[in-house]
PDB file of N, CA and C in Angstrom:
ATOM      1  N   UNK A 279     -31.355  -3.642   9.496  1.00 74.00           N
ATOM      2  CA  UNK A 279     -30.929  -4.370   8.307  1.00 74.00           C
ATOM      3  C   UNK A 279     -31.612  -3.778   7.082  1.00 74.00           C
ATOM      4  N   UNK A 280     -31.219  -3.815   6.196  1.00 80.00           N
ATOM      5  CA  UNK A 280     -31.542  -3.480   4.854  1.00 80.00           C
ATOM      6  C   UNK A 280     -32.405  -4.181   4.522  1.00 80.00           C
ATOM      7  N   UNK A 281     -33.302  -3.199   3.704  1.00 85.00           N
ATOM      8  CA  UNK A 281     -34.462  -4.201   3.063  1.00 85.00           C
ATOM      9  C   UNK A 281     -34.646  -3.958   1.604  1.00 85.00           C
ATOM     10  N   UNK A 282     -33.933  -3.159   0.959  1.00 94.00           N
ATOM     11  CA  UNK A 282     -34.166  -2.700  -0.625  1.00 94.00           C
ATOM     12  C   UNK A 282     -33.067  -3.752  -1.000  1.00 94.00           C
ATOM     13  N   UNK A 283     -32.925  -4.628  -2.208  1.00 94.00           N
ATOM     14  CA  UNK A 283     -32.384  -5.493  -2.728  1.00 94.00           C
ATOM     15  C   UNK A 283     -31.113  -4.996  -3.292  1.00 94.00           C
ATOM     16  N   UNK A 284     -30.975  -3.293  -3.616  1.00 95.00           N
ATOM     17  CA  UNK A 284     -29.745  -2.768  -4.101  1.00 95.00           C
ATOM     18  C   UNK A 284     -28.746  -2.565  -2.888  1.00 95.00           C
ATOM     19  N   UNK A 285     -29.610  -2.006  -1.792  1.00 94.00           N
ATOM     20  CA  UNK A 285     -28.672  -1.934  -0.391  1.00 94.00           C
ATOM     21  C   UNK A 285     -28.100  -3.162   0.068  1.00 94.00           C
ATOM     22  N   UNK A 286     -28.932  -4.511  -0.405  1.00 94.00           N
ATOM     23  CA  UNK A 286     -28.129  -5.558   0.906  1.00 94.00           C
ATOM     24  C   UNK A 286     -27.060  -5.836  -0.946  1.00 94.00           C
ATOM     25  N   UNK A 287     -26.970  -5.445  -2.208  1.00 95.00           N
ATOM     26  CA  UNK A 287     -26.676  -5.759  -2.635  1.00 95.00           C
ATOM     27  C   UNK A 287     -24.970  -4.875  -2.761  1.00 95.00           C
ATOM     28  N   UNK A 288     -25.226  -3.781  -2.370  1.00 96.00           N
ATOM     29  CA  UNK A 288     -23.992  -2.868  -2.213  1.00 96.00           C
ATOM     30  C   UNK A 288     -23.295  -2.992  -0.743  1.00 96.00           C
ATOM     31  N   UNK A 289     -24.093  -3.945   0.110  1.00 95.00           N
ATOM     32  CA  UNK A 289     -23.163  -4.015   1.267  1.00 95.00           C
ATOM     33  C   UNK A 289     -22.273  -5.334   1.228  1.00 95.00           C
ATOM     34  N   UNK A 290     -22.881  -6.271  -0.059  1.00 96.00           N
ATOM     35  CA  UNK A 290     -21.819  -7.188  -0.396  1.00 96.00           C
ATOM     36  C   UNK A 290     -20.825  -6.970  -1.269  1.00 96.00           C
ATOM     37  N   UNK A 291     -21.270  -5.821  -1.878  1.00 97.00           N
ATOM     38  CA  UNK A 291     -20.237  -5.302  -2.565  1.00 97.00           C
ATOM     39  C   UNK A 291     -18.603  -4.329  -1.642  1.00 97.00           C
ATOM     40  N   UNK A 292     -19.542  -3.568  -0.639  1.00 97.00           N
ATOM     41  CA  UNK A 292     -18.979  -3.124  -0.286  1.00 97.00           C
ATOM     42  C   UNK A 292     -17.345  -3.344   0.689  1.00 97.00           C
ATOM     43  N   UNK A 293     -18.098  -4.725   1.301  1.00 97.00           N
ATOM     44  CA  UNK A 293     -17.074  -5.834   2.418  1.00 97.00           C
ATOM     45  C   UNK A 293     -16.539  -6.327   1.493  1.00 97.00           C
ATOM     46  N   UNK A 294     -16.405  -6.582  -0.012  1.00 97.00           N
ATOM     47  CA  UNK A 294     -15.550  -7.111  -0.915  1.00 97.00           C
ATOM     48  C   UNK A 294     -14.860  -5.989  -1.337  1.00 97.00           C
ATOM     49  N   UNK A 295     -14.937  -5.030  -1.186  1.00 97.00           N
ATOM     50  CA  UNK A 295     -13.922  -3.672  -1.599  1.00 97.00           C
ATOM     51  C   UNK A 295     -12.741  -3.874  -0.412  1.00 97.00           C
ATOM     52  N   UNK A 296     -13.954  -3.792   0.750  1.00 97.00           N
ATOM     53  CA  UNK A 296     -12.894  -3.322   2.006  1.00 97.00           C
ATOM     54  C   UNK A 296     -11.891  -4.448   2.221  1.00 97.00           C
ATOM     55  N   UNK A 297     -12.104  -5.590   2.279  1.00 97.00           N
ATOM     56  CA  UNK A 297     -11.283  -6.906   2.602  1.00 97.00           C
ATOM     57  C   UNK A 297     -10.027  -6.704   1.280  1.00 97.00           C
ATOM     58  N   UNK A 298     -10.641  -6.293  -0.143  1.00 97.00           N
ATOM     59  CA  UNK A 298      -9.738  -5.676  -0.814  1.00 97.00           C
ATOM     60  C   UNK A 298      -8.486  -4.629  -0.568  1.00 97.00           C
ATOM     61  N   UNK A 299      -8.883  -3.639   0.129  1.00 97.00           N
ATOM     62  CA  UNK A 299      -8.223  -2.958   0.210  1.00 97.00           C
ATOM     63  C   UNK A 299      -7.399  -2.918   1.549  1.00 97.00           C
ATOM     64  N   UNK A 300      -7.801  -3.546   2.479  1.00 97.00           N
ATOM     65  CA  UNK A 300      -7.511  -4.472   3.519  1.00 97.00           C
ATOM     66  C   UNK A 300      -6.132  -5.156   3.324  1.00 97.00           C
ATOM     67  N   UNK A 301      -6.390  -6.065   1.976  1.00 98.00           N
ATOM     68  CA  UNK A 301      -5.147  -7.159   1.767  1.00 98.00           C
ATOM     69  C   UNK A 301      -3.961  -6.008   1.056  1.00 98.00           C
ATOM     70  N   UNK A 302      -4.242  -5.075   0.046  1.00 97.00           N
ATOM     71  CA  UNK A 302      -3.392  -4.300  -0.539  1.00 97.00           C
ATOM     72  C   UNK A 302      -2.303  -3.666   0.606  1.00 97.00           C
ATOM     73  N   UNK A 303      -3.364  -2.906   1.482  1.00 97.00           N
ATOM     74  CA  UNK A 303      -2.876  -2.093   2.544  1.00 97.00           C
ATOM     75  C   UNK A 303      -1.600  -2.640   3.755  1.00 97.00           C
ATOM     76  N   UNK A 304      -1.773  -3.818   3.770  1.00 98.00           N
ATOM     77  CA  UNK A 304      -1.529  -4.892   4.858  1.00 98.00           C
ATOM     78  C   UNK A 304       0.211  -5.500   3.841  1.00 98.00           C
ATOM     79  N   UNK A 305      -0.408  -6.052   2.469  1.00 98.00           N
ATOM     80  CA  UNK A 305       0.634  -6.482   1.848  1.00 98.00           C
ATOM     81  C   UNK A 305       1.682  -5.296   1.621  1.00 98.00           C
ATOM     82  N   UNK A 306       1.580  -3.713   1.037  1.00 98.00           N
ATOM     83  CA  UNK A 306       2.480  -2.874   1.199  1.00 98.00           C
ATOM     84  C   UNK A 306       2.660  -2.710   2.130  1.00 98.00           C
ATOM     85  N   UNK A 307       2.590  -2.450   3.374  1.00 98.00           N
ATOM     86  CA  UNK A 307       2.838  -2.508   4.544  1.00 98.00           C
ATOM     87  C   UNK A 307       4.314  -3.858   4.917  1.00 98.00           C
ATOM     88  N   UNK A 308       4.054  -5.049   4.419  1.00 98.00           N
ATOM     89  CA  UNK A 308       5.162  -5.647   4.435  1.00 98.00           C
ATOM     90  C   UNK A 308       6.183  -5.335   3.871  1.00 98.00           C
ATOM     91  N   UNK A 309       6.147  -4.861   2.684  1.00 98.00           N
ATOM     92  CA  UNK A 309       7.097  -5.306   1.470  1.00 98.00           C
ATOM     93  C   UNK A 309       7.680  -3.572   2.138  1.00 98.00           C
ATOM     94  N   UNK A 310       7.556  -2.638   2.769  1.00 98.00           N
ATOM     95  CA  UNK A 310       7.882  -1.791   3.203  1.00 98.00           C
ATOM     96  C   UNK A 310       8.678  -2.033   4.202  1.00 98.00           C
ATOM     97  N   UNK A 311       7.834  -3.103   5.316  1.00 98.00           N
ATOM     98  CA  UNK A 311       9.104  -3.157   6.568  1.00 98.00           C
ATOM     99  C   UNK A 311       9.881  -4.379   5.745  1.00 98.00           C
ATOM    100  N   UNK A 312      10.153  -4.753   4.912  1.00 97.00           N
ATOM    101  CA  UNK A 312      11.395  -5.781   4.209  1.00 97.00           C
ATOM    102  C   UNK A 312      12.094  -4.737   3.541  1.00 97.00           C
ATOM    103  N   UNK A 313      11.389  -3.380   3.196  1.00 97.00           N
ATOM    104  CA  UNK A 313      12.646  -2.931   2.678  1.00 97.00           C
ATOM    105  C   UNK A 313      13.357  -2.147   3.548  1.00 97.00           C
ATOM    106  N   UNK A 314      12.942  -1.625   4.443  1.00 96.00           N
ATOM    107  CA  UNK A 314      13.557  -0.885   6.048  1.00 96.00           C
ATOM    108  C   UNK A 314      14.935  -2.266   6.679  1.00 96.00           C
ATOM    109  N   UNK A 315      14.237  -3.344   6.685  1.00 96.00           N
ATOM    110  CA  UNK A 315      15.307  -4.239   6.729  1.00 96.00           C
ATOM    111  C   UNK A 315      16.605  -4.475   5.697  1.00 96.00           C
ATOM    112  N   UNK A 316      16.736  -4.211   4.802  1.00 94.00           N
ATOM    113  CA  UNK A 316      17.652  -4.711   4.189  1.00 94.00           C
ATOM    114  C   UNK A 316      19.029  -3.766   4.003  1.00 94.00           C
ATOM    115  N   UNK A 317      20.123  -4.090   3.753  1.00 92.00           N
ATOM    116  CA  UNK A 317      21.232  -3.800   4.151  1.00 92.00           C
ATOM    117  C   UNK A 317      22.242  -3.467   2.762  1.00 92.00           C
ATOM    118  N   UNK A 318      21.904  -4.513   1.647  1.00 93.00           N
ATOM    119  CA  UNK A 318      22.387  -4.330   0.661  1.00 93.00           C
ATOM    120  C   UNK A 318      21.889  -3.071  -0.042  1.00 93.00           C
ATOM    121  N   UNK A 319      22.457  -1.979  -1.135  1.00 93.00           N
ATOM    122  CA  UNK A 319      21.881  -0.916  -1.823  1.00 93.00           C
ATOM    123  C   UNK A 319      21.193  -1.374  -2.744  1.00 93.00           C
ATOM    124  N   UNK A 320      21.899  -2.236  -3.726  1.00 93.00           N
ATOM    125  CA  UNK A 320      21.585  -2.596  -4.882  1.00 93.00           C
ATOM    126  C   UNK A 320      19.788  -3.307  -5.349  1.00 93.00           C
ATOM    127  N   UNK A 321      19.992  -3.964  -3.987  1.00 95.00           N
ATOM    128  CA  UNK A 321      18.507  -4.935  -3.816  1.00 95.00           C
ATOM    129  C   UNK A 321      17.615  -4.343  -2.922  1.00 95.00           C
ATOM    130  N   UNK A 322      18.507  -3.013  -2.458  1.00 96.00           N
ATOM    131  CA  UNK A 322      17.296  -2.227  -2.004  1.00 96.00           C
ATOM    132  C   UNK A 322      16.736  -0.895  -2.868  1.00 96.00           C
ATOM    133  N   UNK A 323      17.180  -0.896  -3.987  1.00 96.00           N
ATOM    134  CA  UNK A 323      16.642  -0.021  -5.225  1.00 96.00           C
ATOM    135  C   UNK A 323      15.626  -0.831  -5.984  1.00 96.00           C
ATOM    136  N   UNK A 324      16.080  -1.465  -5.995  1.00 96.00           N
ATOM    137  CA  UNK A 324      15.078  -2.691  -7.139  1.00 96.00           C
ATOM    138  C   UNK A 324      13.711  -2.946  -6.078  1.00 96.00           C
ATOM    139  N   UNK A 325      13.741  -3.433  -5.165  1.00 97.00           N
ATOM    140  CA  UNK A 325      12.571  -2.754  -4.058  1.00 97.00           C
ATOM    141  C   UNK A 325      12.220  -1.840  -3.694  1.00 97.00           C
ATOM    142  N   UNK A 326      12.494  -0.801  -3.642  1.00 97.00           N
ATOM    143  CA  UNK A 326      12.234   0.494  -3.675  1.00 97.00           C
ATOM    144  C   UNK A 326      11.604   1.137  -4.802  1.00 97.00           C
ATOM    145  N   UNK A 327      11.544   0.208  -6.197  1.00 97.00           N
ATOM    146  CA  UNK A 327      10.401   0.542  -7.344  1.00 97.00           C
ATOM    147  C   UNK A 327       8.869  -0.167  -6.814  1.00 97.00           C
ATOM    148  N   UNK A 328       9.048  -1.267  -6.404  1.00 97.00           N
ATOM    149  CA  UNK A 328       8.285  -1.839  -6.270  1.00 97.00           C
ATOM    150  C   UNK A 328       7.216  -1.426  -4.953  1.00 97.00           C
ATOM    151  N   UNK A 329       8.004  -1.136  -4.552  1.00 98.00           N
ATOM    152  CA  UNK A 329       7.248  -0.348  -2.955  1.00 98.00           C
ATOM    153  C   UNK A 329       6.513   1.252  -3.244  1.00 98.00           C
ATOM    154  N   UNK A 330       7.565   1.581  -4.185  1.00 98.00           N
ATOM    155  CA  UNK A 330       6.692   3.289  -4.739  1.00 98.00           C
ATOM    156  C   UNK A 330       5.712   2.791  -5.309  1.00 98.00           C
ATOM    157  N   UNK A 331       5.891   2.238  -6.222  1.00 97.00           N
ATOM    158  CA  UNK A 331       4.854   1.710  -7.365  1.00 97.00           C
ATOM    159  C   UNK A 331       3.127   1.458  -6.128  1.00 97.00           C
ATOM    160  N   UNK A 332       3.667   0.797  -5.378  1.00 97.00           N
ATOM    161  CA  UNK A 332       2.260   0.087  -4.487  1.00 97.00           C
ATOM    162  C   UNK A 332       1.919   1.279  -3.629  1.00 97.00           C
ATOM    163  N   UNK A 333       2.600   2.116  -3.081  1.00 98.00           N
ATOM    164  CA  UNK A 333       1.964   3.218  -2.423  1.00 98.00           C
ATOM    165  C   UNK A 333       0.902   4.138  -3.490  1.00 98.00           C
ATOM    166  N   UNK A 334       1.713   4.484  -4.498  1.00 98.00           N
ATOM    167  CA  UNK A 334       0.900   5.042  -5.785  1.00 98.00           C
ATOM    168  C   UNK A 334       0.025   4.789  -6.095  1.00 98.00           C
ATOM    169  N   UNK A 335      -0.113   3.565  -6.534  1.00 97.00           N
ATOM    170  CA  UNK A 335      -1.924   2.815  -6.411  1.00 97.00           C
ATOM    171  C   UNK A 335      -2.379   2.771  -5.254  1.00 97.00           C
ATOM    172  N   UNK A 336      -2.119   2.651  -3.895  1.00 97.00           N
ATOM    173  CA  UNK A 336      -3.174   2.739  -2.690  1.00 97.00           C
ATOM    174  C   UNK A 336      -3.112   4.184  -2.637  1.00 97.00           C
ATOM    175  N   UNK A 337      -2.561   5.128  -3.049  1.00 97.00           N
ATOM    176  CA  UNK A 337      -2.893   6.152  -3.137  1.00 97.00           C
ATOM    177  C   UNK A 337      -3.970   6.706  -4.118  1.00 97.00           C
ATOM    178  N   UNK A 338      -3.701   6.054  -5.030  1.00 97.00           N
ATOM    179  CA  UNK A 338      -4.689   6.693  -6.433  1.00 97.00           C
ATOM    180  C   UNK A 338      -6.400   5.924  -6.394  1.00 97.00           C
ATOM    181  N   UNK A 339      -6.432   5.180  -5.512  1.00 96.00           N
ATOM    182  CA  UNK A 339      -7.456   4.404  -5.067  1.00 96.00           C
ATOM    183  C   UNK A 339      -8.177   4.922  -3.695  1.00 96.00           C
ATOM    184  N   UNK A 340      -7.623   6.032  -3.349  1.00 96.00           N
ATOM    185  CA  UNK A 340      -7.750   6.669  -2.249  1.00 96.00           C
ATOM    186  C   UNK A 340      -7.849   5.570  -0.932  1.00 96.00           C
ATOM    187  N   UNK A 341      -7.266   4.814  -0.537  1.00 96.00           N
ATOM    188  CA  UNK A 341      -6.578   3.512   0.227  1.00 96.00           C
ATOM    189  C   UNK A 341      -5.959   4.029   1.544  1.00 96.00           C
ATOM    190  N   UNK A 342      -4.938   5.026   0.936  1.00 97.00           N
ATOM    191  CA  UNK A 342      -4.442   6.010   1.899  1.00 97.00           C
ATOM    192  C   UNK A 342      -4.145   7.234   1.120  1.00 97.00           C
ATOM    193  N   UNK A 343      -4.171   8.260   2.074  1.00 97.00           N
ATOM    194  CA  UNK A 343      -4.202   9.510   1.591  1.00 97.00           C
ATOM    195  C   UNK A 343      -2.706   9.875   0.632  1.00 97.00           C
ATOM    196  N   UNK A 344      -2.685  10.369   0.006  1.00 97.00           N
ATOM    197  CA  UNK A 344      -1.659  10.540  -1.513  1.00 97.00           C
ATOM    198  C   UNK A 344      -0.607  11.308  -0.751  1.00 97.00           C
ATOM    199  N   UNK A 345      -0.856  12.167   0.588  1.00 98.00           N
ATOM    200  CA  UNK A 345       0.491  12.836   0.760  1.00 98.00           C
ATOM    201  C   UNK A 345       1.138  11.909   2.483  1.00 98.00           C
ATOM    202  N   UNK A 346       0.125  11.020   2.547  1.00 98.00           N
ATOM    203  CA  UNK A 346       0.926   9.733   3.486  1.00 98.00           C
ATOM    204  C   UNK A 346       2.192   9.198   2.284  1.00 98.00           C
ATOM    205  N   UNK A 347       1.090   8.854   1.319  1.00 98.00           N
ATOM    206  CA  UNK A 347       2.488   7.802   0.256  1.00 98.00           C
ATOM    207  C   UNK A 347       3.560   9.006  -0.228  1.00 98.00           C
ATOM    208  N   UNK A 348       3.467  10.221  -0.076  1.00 98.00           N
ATOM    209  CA  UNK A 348       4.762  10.705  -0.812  1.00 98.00           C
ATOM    210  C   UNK A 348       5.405  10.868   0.819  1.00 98.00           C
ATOM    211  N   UNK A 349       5.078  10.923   1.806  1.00 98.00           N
ATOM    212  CA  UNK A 349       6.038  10.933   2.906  1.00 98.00           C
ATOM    213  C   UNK A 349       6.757   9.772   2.569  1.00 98.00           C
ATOM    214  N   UNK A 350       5.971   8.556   2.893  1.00 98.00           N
ATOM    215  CA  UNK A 350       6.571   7.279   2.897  1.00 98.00           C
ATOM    216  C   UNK A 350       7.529   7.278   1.497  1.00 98.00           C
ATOM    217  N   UNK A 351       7.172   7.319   0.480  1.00 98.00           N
ATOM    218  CA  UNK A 351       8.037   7.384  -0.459  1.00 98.00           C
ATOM    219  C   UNK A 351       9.003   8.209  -0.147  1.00 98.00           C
ATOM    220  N   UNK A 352       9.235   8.998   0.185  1.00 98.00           N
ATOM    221  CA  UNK A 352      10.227  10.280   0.456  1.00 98.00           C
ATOM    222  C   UNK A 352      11.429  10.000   1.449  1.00 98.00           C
ATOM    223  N   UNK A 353      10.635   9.253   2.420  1.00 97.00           N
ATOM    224  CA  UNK A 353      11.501   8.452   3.603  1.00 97.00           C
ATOM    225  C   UNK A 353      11.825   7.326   3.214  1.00 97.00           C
ATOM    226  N   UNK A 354      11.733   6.425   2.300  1.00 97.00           N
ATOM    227  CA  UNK A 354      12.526   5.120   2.270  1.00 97.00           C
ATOM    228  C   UNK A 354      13.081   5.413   1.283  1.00 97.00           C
ATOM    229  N   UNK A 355      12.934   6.765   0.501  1.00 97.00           N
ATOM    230  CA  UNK A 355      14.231   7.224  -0.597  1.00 97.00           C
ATOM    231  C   UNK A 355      15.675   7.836  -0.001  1.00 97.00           C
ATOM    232  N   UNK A 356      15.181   8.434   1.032  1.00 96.00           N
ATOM    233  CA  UNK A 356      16.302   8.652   1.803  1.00 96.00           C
ATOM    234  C   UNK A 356      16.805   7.460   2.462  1.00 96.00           C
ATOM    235  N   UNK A 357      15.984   6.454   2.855  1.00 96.00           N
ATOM    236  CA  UNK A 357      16.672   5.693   3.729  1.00 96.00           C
ATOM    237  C   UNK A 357      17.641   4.397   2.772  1.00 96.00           C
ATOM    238  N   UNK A 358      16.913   4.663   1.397  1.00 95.00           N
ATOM    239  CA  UNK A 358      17.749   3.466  -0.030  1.00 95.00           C
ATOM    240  C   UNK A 358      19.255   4.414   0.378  1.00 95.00           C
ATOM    241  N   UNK A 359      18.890   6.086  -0.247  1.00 94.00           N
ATOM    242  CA  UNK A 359      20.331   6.327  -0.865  1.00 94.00           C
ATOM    243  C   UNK A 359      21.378   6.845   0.554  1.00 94.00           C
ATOM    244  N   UNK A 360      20.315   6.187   1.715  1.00 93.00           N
ATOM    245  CA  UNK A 360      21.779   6.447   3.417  1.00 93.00           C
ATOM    246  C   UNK A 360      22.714   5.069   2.877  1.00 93.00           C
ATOM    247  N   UNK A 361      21.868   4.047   2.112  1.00 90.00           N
ATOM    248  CA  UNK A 361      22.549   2.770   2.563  1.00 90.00           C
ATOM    249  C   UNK A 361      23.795   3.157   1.270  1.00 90.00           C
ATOM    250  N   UNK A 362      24.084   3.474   0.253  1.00 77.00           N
ATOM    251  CA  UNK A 362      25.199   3.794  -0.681  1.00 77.00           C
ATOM    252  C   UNK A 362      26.371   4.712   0.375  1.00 77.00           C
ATOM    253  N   UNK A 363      25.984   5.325   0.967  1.00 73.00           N
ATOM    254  CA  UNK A 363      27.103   6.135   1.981  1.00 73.00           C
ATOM    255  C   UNK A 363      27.559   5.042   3.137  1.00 73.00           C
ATOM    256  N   UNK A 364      26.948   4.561   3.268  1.00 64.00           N
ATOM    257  CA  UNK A 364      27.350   3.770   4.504  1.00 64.00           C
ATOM    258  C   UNK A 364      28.213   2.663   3.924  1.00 64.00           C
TER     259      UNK A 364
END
């Protein structure tokens, strides 16, 4: 256990980052498989900002690595503009 007052003070800091980045990670993670679900184009563009947008910041936060989110971005851009052909 820590005994310097800055260490036990950065390990409360630290479990408040992670539980942070925890909830971010977890919440894009949904709003991703809701947009894999959906069927309509229209309401799956308008989610599809919103889902880039959140990879971008867990990316720029280093959350997950920046060329995970341009796969993922890359693949549910293809998978928005399959649903206009179909």
């Amino acid at each position: 256990m820590a005994n310097h007052k800055s260490a036990l003070k950065r390990i409360r800091a630290n479990n408040a980052k992670r539980l942070r980045n925890r909830y971010q990670a977890k919440t894009t993670r949904t709003f991703i498989k809701r947009l894999e679900n959906l069927t309509d184009q229209a309401e799956a563009q308008e989610l599809y900002k919103t889902v880039s947008s959140m990879l971008d910041r867990l990316a720029k936060k280093n959350i997950i690595h920046k060329k995970k989110a341009a796969n993922n971005k890359s693949r549910l851009a293809k998978l928005v503009n399959g649903l206009a052909a179909a």
